[in-house]
């Protein structure tokens, strides 16, 4: 099964927001944003900008007819600042001009007078000053306090992990135009059309039915457009509403990097207690999340950090506390893994520190404590169809870990200045939005009289291949060629009240809805065939490869003929269906429940080579055994795994988001923010499929793949750790990701 989207992409035929032919007379917007991280607006002077060439209008908070509010979970974020500015790059005014260049020229002419306040960029400082967005969140299992005395070793430490820029190829943008009856239509590059619709309706003081949002596809989202496409869409909606003309706004790369939030940096304290055999008895952890200046999705992300704080290990006594710290940075947001990777990085760090103290290889502790069937997670759910150990064992055997270890040791004995390091990284990731309410989707399926099919769902195609998977569902249910199936744009008039395409559950939720809708139509078609073929009760009707079979024998009825006959009988060839993940719940007050439909497991083995003279390194190989369930599209799933692994590796190694203490982003271009390129990719990536049939909540038993493999990338940090140790065994590692070349070099020669 090929991915139709990819064929179009390589031919340059796929359309993105900026490729759409804009309506006649479309105006262009540019955003004026706060030049400081924290302060009070005293006054603006917009005159010069308004008189600038090509400028039509400059809009500020005063021009908002509805409520100046875009906060999705907590209403704490204004579309346009009108009093206090909380971060550098916070939108203050929108210039609308005849063309993009004029709009940008005029932005430079806006004068603003501010009273500057001191800025906080560090989450621990925010915590000390009581700047928390929500009260501390705690997950616990057993009782850590009573078991420390039974531990043979206890290790405490601190771990830092950095932010990460999404670098979606298509920057944030939107196009909005007025429609009949005072409404607005918005074309947006969003993962969540309903979030855009809701926010724009609030801004414009319109009912939601007067705001239509349409999405063709995204040039990548990676979580960056789960919540943060809303502002730009609302701005174009506001401008189009006020000026009664189409307005387009596309951020350039630098604007996008400066104004939008990123993966949350975390600073964490851990304490881990083990027996001398390496069994973990207790784990206590405190997470300080750098949320930025508004809640955005931070609280949900904080939850997922807690859900994944023990990764794929069973730890009988856990106490995990998480703080959502408000700082003067752009609001940080969803990024593939959604807080999970940050939690997992800390438990892995704790295990590595404990291994040093126990003088064993960290993999011994990792393996010792892997989840078994029925083990309880700190949030009360029990591990089911647990693949933690099967994946680990298969990786160890298939990739011959013992031999690889020998090779590394031999190499390191022979080489003084070049050292190799290896690490294993098991993962366990829960599938479902942790906010149970969001686990629903809908599909609208039309079979046209020529036998072709059009499908609308809530799913957003952003490169992950969800449209191809939805096509496959319909083609499989009807047993017709997938070329007969078209996936329509995602539109709020055809799929209402949608959840974002996120949490890796786009294919599951929308696929299940498509499955139900197609089965409804198939039932009617089967009934119609029974009438046409005048069958009796014992006869068996089947649709196979576009032919109707009666008792296993082909009839003269093809798919197309049956569709026409059914239409002629005035039977509906359309169906709308809704799917909600069954049997999941979470009691927030108790922090217990069964929030996930299922878990995804796997193990990676990562090898690196470090040049200990220069602090540079290469990735030799990443070898993975991953639990795909029964993959419905191995090509797409493998590519998702490879992309996610690379993104995880980037986060841990060379991608470094740097803000000054004054909240100024220094890494605001592709020359200062380094993403992995083709030369940086591992020399070898192997992804082995661990097949299993469970569980049924996955579409066609094909498990969600979007996010889980990102966390294999965490293993590279520890492979580098081991290489550093091989060079200088006495080295005390200061745990701070990413391990950039500079940091690694300092680690080798400066810290001891
Ligand atoms: N793959 C590509 N090519 N582009 C993307 O933006 N986003 C990731 C992942 N894979 C993304 C991607 C993220 S963050 C998620 S949550 C899932 O895709 C969402 O899609 P799914 O639910 O259909 O897997
Ligand atoms: N978004 C969300 C997510 O709202 N809830 C989640 O649990 C989640 N998980 C991963 C990615 N996005
Ligand atoms: Mo993905 S972080 O759930 O958009």
mmCIF file of C-alpha atoms in Angstrom, residues 221-466:
data_model
loop_
_atom_site.group_PDB
_atom_site.id
_atom_site.type_symbol
_atom_site.label_atom_id
_atom_site.label_comp_id
_atom_site.label_asym_id
_atom_site.label_seq_id
_atom_site.Cartn_x
_atom_site.Cartn_y
_atom_site.Cartn_z
ATOM 1 C CA UNK A 221 2.707 20.117 13.321
ATOM 2 C CA UNK A 222 4.527 17.920 15.858
ATOM 3 C CA UNK A 223 2.268 19.361 18.564
ATOM 4 C CA UNK A 224 3.220 22.949 17.727
ATOM 5 C CA UNK A 225 -0.150 23.460 16.052
ATOM 6 C CA UNK A 226 -2.245 21.588 18.608
ATOM 7 C CA UNK A 227 -2.994 24.825 20.449
ATOM 8 C CA UNK A 228 -0.775 27.492 18.926
ATOM 9 C CA UNK A 229 -2.317 27.812 15.494
ATOM 10 C CA UNK A 230 -5.226 29.512 17.220
ATOM 11 C CA UNK A 231 -3.689 32.953 17.702
ATOM 12 C CA UNK A 232 -2.805 33.487 14.026
ATOM 13 C CA UNK A 233 -6.152 32.156 12.850
ATOM 14 C CA UNK A 234 -7.972 34.443 15.276
ATOM 15 C CA UNK A 235 -5.957 37.423 14.062
ATOM 16 C CA UNK A 236 -6.874 36.855 10.424
ATOM 17 C CA UNK A 237 -10.483 36.275 11.472
ATOM 18 C CA UNK A 238 -10.491 39.551 13.397
ATOM 19 C CA UNK A 239 -8.979 41.482 10.507
ATOM 20 C CA UNK A 240 -11.294 39.923 7.912
ATOM 21 C CA UNK A 241 -14.278 40.621 10.159
ATOM 22 C CA UNK A 242 -13.357 44.266 10.703
ATOM 23 C CA UNK A 243 -12.281 45.068 7.149
ATOM 24 C CA UNK A 244 -14.804 42.825 5.343
ATOM 25 C CA UNK A 245 -11.986 41.548 3.137
ATOM 26 C CA UNK A 246 -9.893 38.363 2.987
ATOM 27 C CA UNK A 247 -6.763 38.536 5.127
ATOM 28 C CA UNK A 248 -3.766 36.243 5.129
ATOM 29 C CA UNK A 249 -1.065 35.941 7.761
ATOM 30 C CA UNK A 250 1.966 33.703 7.488
ATOM 31 C CA UNK A 251 4.802 33.995 9.976
ATOM 32 C CA UNK A 252 8.291 33.921 8.578
ATOM 33 C CA UNK A 253 10.688 31.488 10.226
ATOM 34 C CA UNK A 254 12.212 33.983 12.618
ATOM 35 C CA UNK A 255 8.844 35.376 13.723
ATOM 36 C CA UNK A 256 7.610 31.846 14.255
ATOM 37 C CA UNK A 257 10.647 30.895 16.319
ATOM 38 C CA UNK A 258 10.435 34.039 18.433
ATOM 39 C CA UNK A 259 6.697 34.187 19.022
ATOM 40 C CA UNK A 260 5.657 30.576 19.523
ATOM 41 C CA UNK A 261 6.267 28.193 22.416
ATOM 42 C CA UNK A 262 8.337 25.043 22.290
ATOM 43 C CA UNK A 263 8.790 21.784 24.166
ATOM 44 C CA UNK A 264 8.842 22.547 27.892
ATOM 45 C CA UNK A 265 12.253 22.648 29.538
ATOM 46 C CA UNK A 266 12.197 20.823 32.879
ATOM 47 C CA UNK A 267 14.391 20.931 35.930
ATOM 48 C CA UNK A 268 13.914 17.934 38.214
ATOM 49 C CA UNK A 269 15.105 16.494 41.520
ATOM 50 C CA UNK A 270 15.109 12.750 42.018
ATOM 51 C CA UNK A 271 15.783 10.273 44.783
ATOM 52 C CA UNK A 272 15.920 6.570 44.045
ATOM 53 C CA UNK A 273 16.380 3.652 46.427
ATOM 54 C CA UNK A 274 17.378 0.116 45.456
ATOM 55 C CA UNK A 275 18.392 -3.204 46.912
ATOM 56 C CA UNK A 276 21.976 -4.268 46.305
ATOM 57 C CA UNK A 277 20.643 -6.659 43.637
ATOM 58 C CA UNK A 278 19.370 -3.654 41.705
ATOM 59 C CA UNK A 279 15.667 -3.881 42.432
ATOM 60 C CA UNK A 280 14.144 -0.402 42.662
ATOM 61 C CA UNK A 281 12.141 -0.049 45.871
ATOM 62 C CA UNK A 282 11.350 3.647 45.889
ATOM 63 C CA UNK A 283 11.407 6.641 43.593
ATOM 64 C CA UNK A 284 10.664 10.198 44.574
ATOM 65 C CA UNK A 285 10.746 12.970 42.003
ATOM 66 C CA UNK A 286 9.959 16.680 41.726
ATOM 67 C CA UNK A 287 9.392 18.207 38.319
ATOM 68 C CA UNK A 288 9.720 21.957 37.741
ATOM 69 C CA UNK A 289 8.100 22.585 34.378
ATOM 70 C CA UNK A 290 8.937 25.819 32.572
ATOM 71 C CA UNK A 291 5.438 26.637 31.325
ATOM 72 C CA UNK A 292 6.152 30.075 29.938
ATOM 73 C CA UNK A 293 3.816 33.037 30.340
ATOM 74 C CA UNK A 294 0.420 31.318 29.945
ATOM 75 C CA UNK A 295 -1.070 27.908 30.602
ATOM 76 C CA UNK A 296 -1.610 26.844 26.984
ATOM 77 C CA UNK A 297 -1.511 23.002 27.251
ATOM 78 C CA UNK A 298 1.070 23.007 30.064
ATOM 79 C CA UNK A 299 -1.223 21.479 32.672
ATOM 80 C CA UNK A 300 -2.077 18.508 30.449
ATOM 81 C CA UNK A 301 1.588 18.144 29.548
ATOM 82 C CA UNK A 302 2.461 18.175 33.245
ATOM 83 C CA UNK A 303 -0.006 15.321 33.733
ATOM 84 C CA UNK A 304 1.661 13.225 31.069
ATOM 85 C CA UNK A 305 5.039 13.783 32.725
ATOM 86 C CA UNK A 306 3.568 12.196 35.837
ATOM 87 C CA UNK A 307 1.912 9.381 33.867
ATOM 88 C CA UNK A 308 5.257 8.441 32.357
ATOM 89 C CA UNK A 309 7.562 9.175 35.283
ATOM 90 C CA UNK A 310 8.376 5.481 35.753
ATOM 91 C CA UNK A 311 8.738 4.777 32.014
ATOM 92 C CA UNK A 312 8.528 1.015 31.423
ATOM 93 C CA UNK A 313 9.484 -0.005 34.944
ATOM 94 C CA UNK A 314 7.473 -1.321 37.828
ATOM 95 C CA UNK A 315 8.361 0.608 40.969
ATOM 96 C CA UNK A 316 6.291 -0.366 44.019
ATOM 97 C CA UNK A 317 6.713 2.945 45.869
ATOM 98 C CA UNK A 318 6.523 6.180 43.948
ATOM 99 C CA UNK A 319 5.911 9.764 44.854
ATOM 100 C CA UNK A 320 5.993 12.198 41.962
ATOM 101 C CA UNK A 321 5.233 15.886 42.341
ATOM 102 C CA UNK A 322 4.973 18.284 39.450
ATOM 103 C CA UNK A 323 4.939 22.075 39.399
ATOM 104 C CA UNK A 324 3.618 24.134 36.504
ATOM 105 C CA UNK A 325 5.859 27.200 36.779
ATOM 106 C CA UNK A 326 4.941 30.485 35.142
ATOM 107 C CA UNK A 327 7.870 32.300 33.532
ATOM 108 C CA UNK A 328 8.312 35.181 31.113
ATOM 109 C CA UNK A 329 8.924 33.065 28.037
ATOM 110 C CA UNK A 330 6.512 32.353 25.182
ATOM 111 C CA UNK A 331 3.960 29.819 26.463
ATOM 112 C CA UNK A 332 5.484 26.407 25.938
ATOM 113 C CA UNK A 333 3.279 23.838 24.274
ATOM 114 C CA UNK A 334 2.677 20.326 22.988
ATOM 115 C CA UNK A 335 5.612 18.613 21.331
ATOM 116 C CA UNK A 336 5.626 14.964 20.282
ATOM 117 C CA UNK A 337 5.612 12.997 23.527
ATOM 118 C CA UNK A 338 3.767 15.753 25.393
ATOM 119 C CA UNK A 339 5.768 15.812 28.650
ATOM 120 C CA UNK A 340 6.307 12.054 28.603
ATOM 121 C CA UNK A 341 9.899 12.296 27.353
ATOM 122 C CA UNK A 342 10.757 14.805 30.090
ATOM 123 C CA UNK A 343 9.501 12.388 32.759
ATOM 124 C CA UNK A 344 11.292 9.415 31.238
ATOM 125 C CA UNK A 345 14.583 11.275 30.993
ATOM 126 C CA UNK A 346 14.631 11.718 34.758
ATOM 127 C CA UNK A 347 13.987 8.062 35.688
ATOM 128 C CA UNK A 348 16.671 6.997 33.218
ATOM 129 C CA UNK A 349 19.057 9.531 34.782
ATOM 130 C CA UNK A 350 18.260 8.173 38.235
ATOM 131 C CA UNK A 351 18.927 4.612 37.082
ATOM 132 C CA UNK A 352 22.277 5.633 35.564
ATOM 133 C CA UNK A 353 23.341 7.381 38.772
ATOM 134 C CA UNK A 354 22.255 4.339 40.792
ATOM 135 C CA UNK A 355 24.181 2.028 38.464
ATOM 136 C CA UNK A 356 27.355 4.004 39.121
ATOM 137 C CA UNK A 357 26.897 3.625 42.828
ATOM 138 C CA UNK A 358 26.113 -0.099 42.550
ATOM 139 C CA UNK A 359 28.996 -0.524 40.091
ATOM 140 C CA UNK A 360 26.832 -2.352 37.586
ATOM 141 C CA UNK A 361 25.859 -1.655 34.017
ATOM 142 C CA UNK A 362 22.679 0.442 33.968
ATOM 143 C CA UNK A 363 21.074 -2.167 31.711
ATOM 144 C CA UNK A 364 21.142 -4.592 34.631
ATOM 145 C CA UNK A 365 18.917 -2.291 36.671
ATOM 146 C CA UNK A 366 16.756 -1.495 33.672
ATOM 147 C CA UNK A 367 16.112 -5.152 32.916
ATOM 148 C CA UNK A 368 15.603 -6.064 36.550
ATOM 149 C CA UNK A 369 12.743 -3.618 36.903
ATOM 150 C CA UNK A 370 10.899 -3.909 33.591
ATOM 151 C CA UNK A 371 7.123 -4.109 33.812
ATOM 152 C CA UNK A 372 5.472 -7.493 33.892
ATOM 153 C CA UNK A 373 1.901 -8.359 32.970
ATOM 154 C CA UNK A 374 -0.444 -7.013 35.625
ATOM 155 C CA UNK A 375 2.001 -4.602 37.250
ATOM 156 C CA UNK A 376 0.445 -1.389 38.501
ATOM 157 C CA UNK A 377 1.379 2.043 37.207
ATOM 158 C CA UNK A 378 1.465 4.907 39.740
ATOM 159 C CA UNK A 379 -1.919 6.027 38.367
ATOM 160 C CA UNK A 380 -3.624 2.742 39.157
ATOM 161 C CA UNK A 381 -3.888 1.195 35.686
ATOM 162 C CA UNK A 382 -2.414 -2.289 35.314
ATOM 163 C CA UNK A 383 -0.082 -3.276 32.528
ATOM 164 C CA UNK A 384 -1.955 -5.442 30.033
ATOM 165 C CA UNK A 385 -0.596 -7.346 27.028
ATOM 166 C CA UNK A 386 2.700 -6.131 28.443
ATOM 167 C CA UNK A 387 5.431 -6.205 25.809
ATOM 168 C CA UNK A 388 8.172 -4.612 27.939
ATOM 169 C CA UNK A 389 10.131 -7.816 28.473
ATOM 170 C CA UNK A 390 9.425 -9.474 25.104
ATOM 171 C CA UNK A 391 10.686 -6.317 23.337
ATOM 172 C CA UNK A 392 13.781 -6.103 25.541
ATOM 173 C CA UNK A 393 14.613 -9.765 25.105
ATOM 174 C CA UNK A 394 14.091 -9.736 21.373
ATOM 175 C CA UNK A 395 16.335 -6.665 21.025
ATOM 176 C CA UNK A 396 19.073 -8.257 23.125
ATOM 177 C CA UNK A 397 18.970 -11.477 21.112
ATOM 178 C CA UNK A 398 18.262 -10.219 17.620
ATOM 179 C CA UNK A 399 20.909 -7.497 17.725
ATOM 180 C CA UNK A 400 23.330 -9.682 19.691
ATOM 181 C CA UNK A 401 23.936 -7.317 22.566
ATOM 182 C CA UNK A 402 26.677 -9.483 24.117
ATOM 183 C CA UNK A 403 28.765 -9.322 20.962
ATOM 184 C CA UNK A 404 28.150 -5.579 20.541
ATOM 185 C CA UNK A 405 29.277 -5.018 24.125
ATOM 186 C CA UNK A 406 32.497 -6.925 23.497
ATOM 187 C CA UNK A 407 33.207 -4.884 20.409
ATOM 188 C CA UNK A 408 32.740 -1.658 22.321
ATOM 189 C CA UNK A 409 35.052 -2.818 25.095
ATOM 190 C CA UNK A 410 37.732 -3.964 22.681
ATOM 191 C CA UNK A 411 37.508 -0.723 20.752
ATOM 192 C CA UNK A 412 37.786 1.340 23.907
ATOM 193 C CA UNK A 413 40.815 -0.627 25.085
ATOM 194 C CA UNK A 414 42.566 0.010 21.786
ATOM 195 C CA UNK A 415 41.676 3.686 21.396
ATOM 196 C CA UNK A 416 42.690 6.422 23.766
ATOM 197 C CA UNK A 417 41.049 9.484 22.288
ATOM 198 C CA UNK A 418 38.075 7.946 20.548
ATOM 199 C CA UNK A 419 35.563 6.140 22.687
ATOM 200 C CA UNK A 420 32.420 4.204 21.950
ATOM 201 C CA UNK A 421 29.360 4.096 24.143
ATOM 202 C CA UNK A 422 26.199 2.023 24.077
ATOM 203 C CA UNK A 423 22.868 2.267 25.845
ATOM 204 C CA UNK A 424 19.563 0.478 25.942
ATOM 205 C CA UNK A 425 16.380 2.484 26.049
ATOM 206 C CA UNK A 426 13.094 0.740 26.826
ATOM 207 C CA UNK A 427 9.899 2.743 26.379
ATOM 208 C CA UNK A 428 6.287 2.529 27.462
ATOM 209 C CA UNK A 429 3.773 5.121 26.286
ATOM 210 C CA UNK A 430 0.070 5.305 27.075
ATOM 211 C CA UNK A 431 -2.338 5.807 24.195
ATOM 212 C CA UNK A 432 -5.384 8.076 24.698
ATOM 213 C CA UNK A 433 -5.729 11.705 25.647
ATOM 214 C CA UNK A 434 -5.238 11.713 29.408
ATOM 215 C CA UNK A 435 -8.270 14.014 29.547
ATOM 216 C CA UNK A 436 -10.850 11.275 28.885
ATOM 217 C CA UNK A 437 -13.353 13.695 27.334
ATOM 218 C CA UNK A 438 -11.121 14.261 24.330
ATOM 219 C CA UNK A 439 -11.134 10.615 23.260
ATOM 220 C CA UNK A 440 -13.860 10.899 20.652
ATOM 221 C CA UNK A 441 -14.063 11.416 16.913
ATOM 222 C CA UNK A 442 -16.536 11.329 14.087
ATOM 223 C CA UNK A 443 -16.685 10.400 10.434
ATOM 224 C CA UNK A 444 -19.000 11.268 7.577
ATOM 225 C CA UNK A 445 -18.849 8.807 4.687
ATOM 226 C CA UNK A 446 -20.526 9.335 1.321
ATOM 227 C CA UNK A 447 -20.644 6.675 -1.371
ATOM 228 C CA UNK A 448 -21.343 8.437 -4.665
ATOM 229 C CA UNK A 449 -23.400 6.787 -7.408
ATOM 230 C CA UNK A 450 -20.295 6.067 -9.494
ATOM 231 C CA UNK A 451 -18.896 3.977 -6.632
ATOM 232 C CA UNK A 452 -16.335 6.533 -5.498
ATOM 233 C CA UNK A 453 -16.202 7.542 -1.859
ATOM 234 C CA UNK A 454 -15.643 10.793 0.026
ATOM 235 C CA UNK A 455 -14.751 10.758 3.701
ATOM 236 C CA UNK A 456 -14.659 13.582 6.213
ATOM 237 C CA UNK A 457 -13.317 13.101 9.718
ATOM 238 C CA UNK A 458 -11.726 15.106 12.493
ATOM 239 C CA UNK A 459 -8.261 13.894 11.535
ATOM 240 C CA UNK A 460 -5.630 16.322 10.303
ATOM 241 C CA UNK A 461 -3.045 15.087 7.835
ATOM 242 C CA UNK A 462 0.322 16.556 8.850
ATOM 243 C CA UNK A 463 2.689 14.131 7.174
ATOM 244 C CA UNK A 464 2.016 11.237 9.530
ATOM 245 C CA UNK A 465 -0.060 9.376 6.956
ATOM 246 C CA UNK A 466 -3.403 9.372 8.748
#
